[in-house]
Amino acid sequence: LADYAPATASLFNNMKVPASIIGGAMVPMGFAAPLKFDHDVDDGPFAIFLRRSYPFAAVLSLCSELIAVMWATVAVNQLTETKVKMASS
């Protein structure tokens, strides 16, 4: 039997770091981008739909990354603060 909590915490940290980097990169890309949300005269209906749904997709993407960072942090904290049972594999 062995204690696999440190290895598991390392896996959650490996998930937390990329999610926080991507989330930090999404803020200027999603909210400070100079994208014109008004449609041009020659835009088709799909282009209009994409321009209008871009802020919504940016907010959802940022929230998804923040939730991933939050849950990975909670998992690492629980693994380090509690006594985990030994496992055979």
Tab-separated table of N, CA and C in Angstrom:
chain	number	residue	atom	x	y	z
A	1	LEU	N	0.833	-1.180	0.000
A	1	LEU	CA	0.000	0.000	0.000
A	1	LEU	C	0.880	1.247	0.000
A	2	ALA	N	0.403	2.270	-0.699
A	2	ALA	CA	1.185	3.504	-0.802
A	2	ALA	C	0.245	4.709	-0.777
A	3	ASP	N	0.822	5.848	-0.481
A	3	ASP	CA	0.079	7.114	-0.458
A	3	ASP	C	0.295	7.818	-1.804
A	4	TYR	N	-0.770	7.917	-2.575
A	4	TYR	CA	-0.688	8.536	-3.900
A	4	TYR	C	-1.199	9.973	-3.915
A	5	ALA	N	-1.439	10.556	-2.757
A	5	ALA	CA	-1.953	11.926	-2.690
A	5	ALA	C	-0.989	12.944	-3.294
A	6	PRO	N	0.328	12.865	-3.052
A	6	PRO	CA	1.226	13.846	-3.684
A	6	PRO	C	1.228	13.760	-5.213
A	7	ALA	N	1.172	12.548	-5.745
A	7	ALA	CA	1.133	12.403	-7.204
A	7	ALA	C	-0.175	12.942	-7.773
A	8	THR	N	-1.260	12.710	-7.050
A	8	THR	CA	-2.554	13.228	-7.497
A	8	THR	C	-2.586	14.751	-7.417
A	9	ALA	N	-2.034	15.309	-6.370
A	9	ALA	CA	-1.973	16.772	-6.258
A	9	ALA	C	-1.136	17.365	-7.382
A	10	SER	N	-0.079	16.669	-7.765
A	10	SER	CA	0.736	17.136	-8.882
A	10	SER	C	-0.062	17.129	-10.189
A	11	LEU	N	-0.901	16.117	-10.377
A	11	LEU	CA	-1.745	16.083	-11.578
A	11	LEU	C	-2.731	17.240	-11.605
A	12	PHE	N	-3.323	17.554	-10.458
A	12	PHE	CA	-4.243	18.686	-10.416
A	12	PHE	C	-3.514	20.007	-10.629
A	13	ASN	N	-2.282	20.114	-10.139
A	13	ASN	CA	-1.499	21.319	-10.413
A	13	ASN	C	-1.159	21.433	-11.894
A	14	ASN	N	-0.932	20.292	-12.534
A	14	ASN	CA	-0.682	20.312	-13.976
A	14	ASN	C	-1.904	20.772	-14.755
A	15	MET	N	-3.079	20.607	-14.205
A	15	MET	CA	-4.289	21.085	-14.859
A	15	MET	C	-4.548	22.554	-14.528
A	16	LYS	N	-4.143	22.969	-13.331
A	16	LYS	CA	-4.426	24.325	-12.870
A	16	LYS	C	-3.573	25.370	-13.588
A	17	VAL	N	-2.312	25.091	-13.797
A	17	VAL	CA	-1.404	26.073	-14.393
A	17	VAL	C	-1.794	26.420	-15.841
A	18	PRO	N	-2.011	25.439	-16.728
A	18	PRO	CA	-2.421	25.823	-18.092
A	18	PRO	C	-3.772	26.534	-18.130
A	19	ALA	N	-4.703	26.109	-17.271
A	19	ALA	CA	-6.018	26.764	-17.265
A	19	ALA	C	-5.901	28.213	-16.820
A	20	SER	N	-5.030	28.498	-15.862
A	20	SER	CA	-4.878	29.892	-15.425
A	20	SER	C	-4.166	30.724	-16.485
A	21	ILE	N	-3.215	30.132	-17.191
A	21	ILE	CA	-2.529	30.873	-18.257
A	21	ILE	C	-3.495	31.180	-19.397
A	22	ILE	N	-4.270	30.180	-19.805
A	22	ILE	CA	-5.238	30.396	-20.888
A	22	ILE	C	-6.308	31.392	-20.452
A	23	GLY	N	-6.769	31.278	-19.209
A	23	GLY	CA	-7.761	32.233	-18.699
A	23	GLY	C	-7.231	33.653	-18.672
A	24	GLY	N	-5.964	33.819	-18.288
A	24	GLY	CA	-5.365	35.151	-18.303
A	24	GLY	C	-5.191	35.694	-19.701
A	25	ALA	N	-4.955	34.816	-20.666
A	25	ALA	CA	-4.820	35.268	-22.051
A	25	ALA	C	-6.171	35.596	-22.672
A	26	MET	N	-7.249	35.033	-22.136
A	26	MET	CA	-8.587	35.285	-22.691
A	26	MET	C	-9.128	36.654	-22.339
A	27	VAL	N	-8.670	37.214	-21.240
A	27	VAL	CA	-9.218	38.502	-20.817
A	27	VAL	C	-8.972	39.588	-21.861
A	28	PRO	N	-7.739	39.813	-22.309
A	28	PRO	CA	-7.580	40.845	-23.346
A	28	PRO	C	-8.136	40.415	-24.689
A	29	MET	N	-8.088	39.118	-24.967
A	29	MET	CA	-8.583	38.645	-26.254
A	29	MET	C	-10.111	38.742	-26.340
A	30	GLY	N	-10.781	38.517	-25.221
A	30	GLY	CA	-12.240	38.493	-25.242
A	30	GLY	C	-12.900	39.824	-24.946
A	31	PHE	N	-12.256	40.671	-24.175
A	31	PHE	CA	-12.937	41.878	-23.729
A	31	PHE	C	-12.277	43.167	-24.196
A	32	ALA	N	-11.000	43.137	-24.450
A	32	ALA	CA	-10.318	44.347	-24.881
A	32	ALA	C	-9.998	44.320	-26.371
A	33	ALA	N	-10.475	43.301	-27.055
A	33	ALA	CA	-10.198	43.185	-28.488
A	33	ALA	C	-10.990	44.242	-29.253
A	34	PRO	N	-10.375	44.864	-30.221
A	34	PRO	CA	-11.081	45.910	-30.977
A	34	PRO	C	-11.990	45.309	-32.051
A	35	LEU	N	-12.824	44.364	-31.666
A	35	LEU	CA	-13.744	43.753	-32.620
A	35	LEU	C	-14.996	44.611	-32.725
A	36	LYS	N	-15.374	44.918	-33.949
A	36	LYS	CA	-16.565	45.725	-34.170
A	36	LYS	C	-17.778	44.796	-34.132
A	37	PHE	N	-18.689	45.043	-33.193
A	37	PHE	CA	-19.831	44.161	-33.027
A	37	PHE	C	-21.006	44.528	-33.930
A	38	ASP	N	-20.968	45.704	-34.528
A	38	ASP	CA	-22.000	46.061	-35.500
A	38	ASP	C	-21.647	45.395	-36.825
A	39	HIS	N	-22.659	44.905	-37.492
A	39	HIS	CA	-22.389	44.195	-38.746
A	39	HIS	C	-22.266	45.167	-39.913
A	40	ASP	N	-21.480	44.736	-40.894
A	40	ASP	CA	-21.337	45.514	-42.115
A	40	ASP	C	-22.518	45.231	-43.031
A	41	VAL	N	-22.641	46.056	-44.060
A	41	VAL	CA	-23.766	45.912	-44.982
A	41	VAL	C	-23.674	44.601	-45.755
A	42	ASP	N	-22.470	44.196	-46.120
A	42	ASP	CA	-22.318	42.998	-46.947
A	42	ASP	C	-22.127	41.722	-46.133
A	43	ASP	N	-22.308	41.774	-44.818
A	43	ASP	CA	-22.204	40.567	-43.997
A	43	ASP	C	-23.433	39.693	-44.170
A	44	GLY	N	-23.191	38.397	-44.163
A	44	GLY	CA	-24.291	37.446	-44.232
A	44	GLY	C	-24.887	37.215	-42.857
A	45	PRO	N	-25.966	36.450	-42.789
A	45	PRO	CA	-26.614	36.218	-41.491
A	45	PRO	C	-25.730	35.426	-40.514
A	46	PHE	N	-24.889	34.535	-41.046
A	46	PHE	CA	-24.015	33.774	-40.160
A	46	PHE	C	-22.923	34.665	-39.570
A	47	ALA	N	-22.387	35.574	-40.349
A	47	ALA	CA	-21.381	36.511	-39.850
A	47	ALA	C	-21.989	37.438	-38.797
A	48	ILE	N	-23.208	37.858	-38.998
A	48	ILE	CA	-23.898	38.691	-38.005
A	48	ILE	C	-24.088	37.922	-36.704
A	49	PHE	N	-24.493	36.652	-36.840
A	49	PHE	CA	-24.665	35.800	-35.657
A	49	PHE	C	-23.353	35.638	-34.905
A	50	LEU	N	-22.253	35.409	-35.621
A	50	LEU	CA	-20.952	35.243	-34.978
A	50	LEU	C	-20.502	36.514	-34.272
A	51	ARG	N	-20.722	37.662	-34.890
A	51	ARG	CA	-20.334	38.928	-34.248
A	51	ARG	C	-21.136	39.177	-32.973
A	52	ARG	N	-22.404	38.807	-32.985
A	52	ARG	CA	-23.237	39.039	-31.802
A	52	ARG	C	-22.988	38.011	-30.701
A	53	SER	N	-22.575	36.814	-31.059
A	53	SER	CA	-22.362	35.781	-30.047
A	53	SER	C	-20.933	35.759	-29.502
A	54	TYR	N	-20.035	36.544	-30.071
A	54	TYR	CA	-18.635	36.557	-29.632
A	54	TYR	C	-18.474	36.957	-28.166
A	55	PRO	N	-19.112	38.021	-27.682
A	55	PRO	CA	-18.933	38.360	-26.256
A	55	PRO	C	-19.465	37.266	-25.329
A	56	PHE	N	-20.570	36.649	-25.716
A	56	PHE	CA	-21.141	35.567	-24.909
A	56	PHE	C	-20.183	34.378	-24.846
A	57	ALA	N	-19.592	34.015	-25.977
A	57	ALA	CA	-18.629	32.910	-26.007
A	57	ALA	C	-17.370	33.248	-25.210
A	58	ALA	N	-16.943	34.500	-25.251
A	58	ALA	CA	-15.760	34.912	-24.485
A	58	ALA	C	-16.019	34.816	-22.987
A	59	VAL	N	-17.191	35.224	-22.541
A	59	VAL	CA	-17.528	35.149	-21.120
A	59	VAL	C	-17.633	33.692	-20.678
A	60	LEU	N	-18.273	32.853	-21.486
A	60	LEU	CA	-18.385	31.436	-21.131
A	60	LEU	C	-17.024	30.751	-21.079
A	61	SER	N	-16.145	31.080	-22.003
A	61	SER	CA	-14.805	30.490	-22.005
A	61	SER	C	-14.016	30.907	-20.765
A	62	LEU	N	-14.088	32.169	-20.422
A	62	LEU	CA	-13.384	32.647	-19.236
A	62	LEU	C	-13.944	32.002	-17.970
A	63	CYS	N	-15.253	31.896	-17.875
A	63	CYS	CA	-15.858	31.249	-16.705
A	63	CYS	C	-15.455	29.777	-16.616
A	64	SER	N	-15.379	29.103	-17.738
A	64	SER	CA	-14.964	27.705	-17.751
A	64	SER	C	-13.537	27.538	-17.240
A	65	GLU	N	-12.649	28.405	-17.667
A	65	GLU	CA	-11.265	28.326	-17.200
A	65	GLU	C	-11.161	28.662	-15.711
A	66	LEU	N	-11.920	29.636	-15.252
A	66	LEU	CA	-11.892	29.994	-13.832
A	66	LEU	C	-12.449	28.869	-12.964
A	67	ILE	N	-13.473	28.189	-13.452
A	67	ILE	CA	-14.030	27.053	-12.710
A	67	ILE	C	-13.013	25.915	-12.653
A	68	ALA	N	-12.299	25.666	-13.745
A	68	ALA	CA	-11.268	24.620	-13.741
A	68	ALA	C	-10.171	24.939	-12.734
A	69	VAL	N	-9.737	26.186	-12.675
A	69	VAL	CA	-8.712	26.580	-11.711
A	69	VAL	C	-9.232	26.445	-10.286
A	70	MET	N	-10.484	26.854	-10.059
A	70	MET	CA	-11.052	26.796	-8.721
A	70	MET	C	-11.168	25.348	-8.232
A	71	TRP	N	-11.703	24.455	-9.061
A	71	TRP	CA	-11.881	23.070	-8.624
A	71	TRP	C	-10.550	22.348	-8.480
A	72	ALA	N	-9.578	22.651	-9.309
A	72	ALA	CA	-8.255	22.041	-9.154
A	72	ALA	C	-7.608	22.516	-7.854
A	73	THR	N	-7.791	23.783	-7.504
A	73	THR	CA	-7.256	24.304	-6.252
A	73	THR	C	-7.931	23.652	-5.051
A	74	VAL	N	-9.249	23.481	-5.123
A	74	VAL	CA	-9.983	22.823	-4.035
A	74	VAL	C	-9.511	21.379	-3.877
A	75	ALA	N	-9.310	20.677	-4.991
A	75	ALA	CA	-8.858	19.284	-4.923
A	75	ALA	C	-7.466	19.179	-4.319
A	76	VAL	N	-6.557	20.063	-4.713
A	76	VAL	CA	-5.201	20.044	-4.155
A	76	VAL	C	-5.243	20.363	-2.665
A	77	ASN	N	-6.049	21.323	-2.268
A	77	ASN	CA	-6.159	21.670	-0.845
A	77	ASN	C	-6.717	20.508	-0.034
A	78	GLN	N	-7.709	19.818	-0.563
A	78	GLN	CA	-8.266	18.684	0.163
A	78	GLN	C	-7.264	17.542	0.260
A	79	LEU	N	-6.488	17.333	-0.785
A	79	LEU	CA	-5.491	16.265	-0.738
A	79	LEU	C	-4.362	16.558	0.241
A	80	THR	N	-4.002	17.832	0.380
A	80	THR	CA	-2.900	18.167	1.286
A	80	THR	C	-3.353	18.363	2.725
A	81	GLU	N	-4.614	18.705	2.946
A	81	GLU	CA	-5.078	18.993	4.306
A	81	GLU	C	-5.674	17.785	5.012
A	82	THR	N	-6.094	16.777	4.288
A	82	THR	CA	-6.731	15.621	4.908
A	82	THR	C	-5.835	14.397	4.796
A	83	LYS	N	-6.096	13.436	5.628
A	83	LYS	CA	-5.374	12.161	5.571
A	83	LYS	C	-6.125	11.254	4.616
A	84	VAL	N	-5.453	10.873	3.537
A	84	VAL	CA	-6.068	10.032	2.508
A	84	VAL	C	-5.685	8.581	2.782
A	85	LYS	N	-6.648	7.670	2.573
A	85	LYS	CA	-6.372	6.257	2.811
A	85	LYS	C	-5.316	5.730	1.839
A	86	MET	N	-4.574	4.773	2.266
A	86	MET	CA	-3.584	4.135	1.410
A	86	MET	C	-4.293	3.328	0.327
A	87	ALA	N	-3.658	3.266	-0.843
A	87	ALA	CA	-4.231	2.528	-1.962
A	87	ALA	C	-3.240	1.474	-2.426
A	88	SER	N	-3.783	0.428	-3.030
A	88	SER	CA	-2.902	-0.642	-3.486
A	88	SER	C	-2.367	-0.394	-4.882
A	89	SER	N	-3.016	0.483	-5.645
A	89	SER	CA	-2.505	0.730	-6.994
A	89	SER	C	-2.787	2.142	-7.450
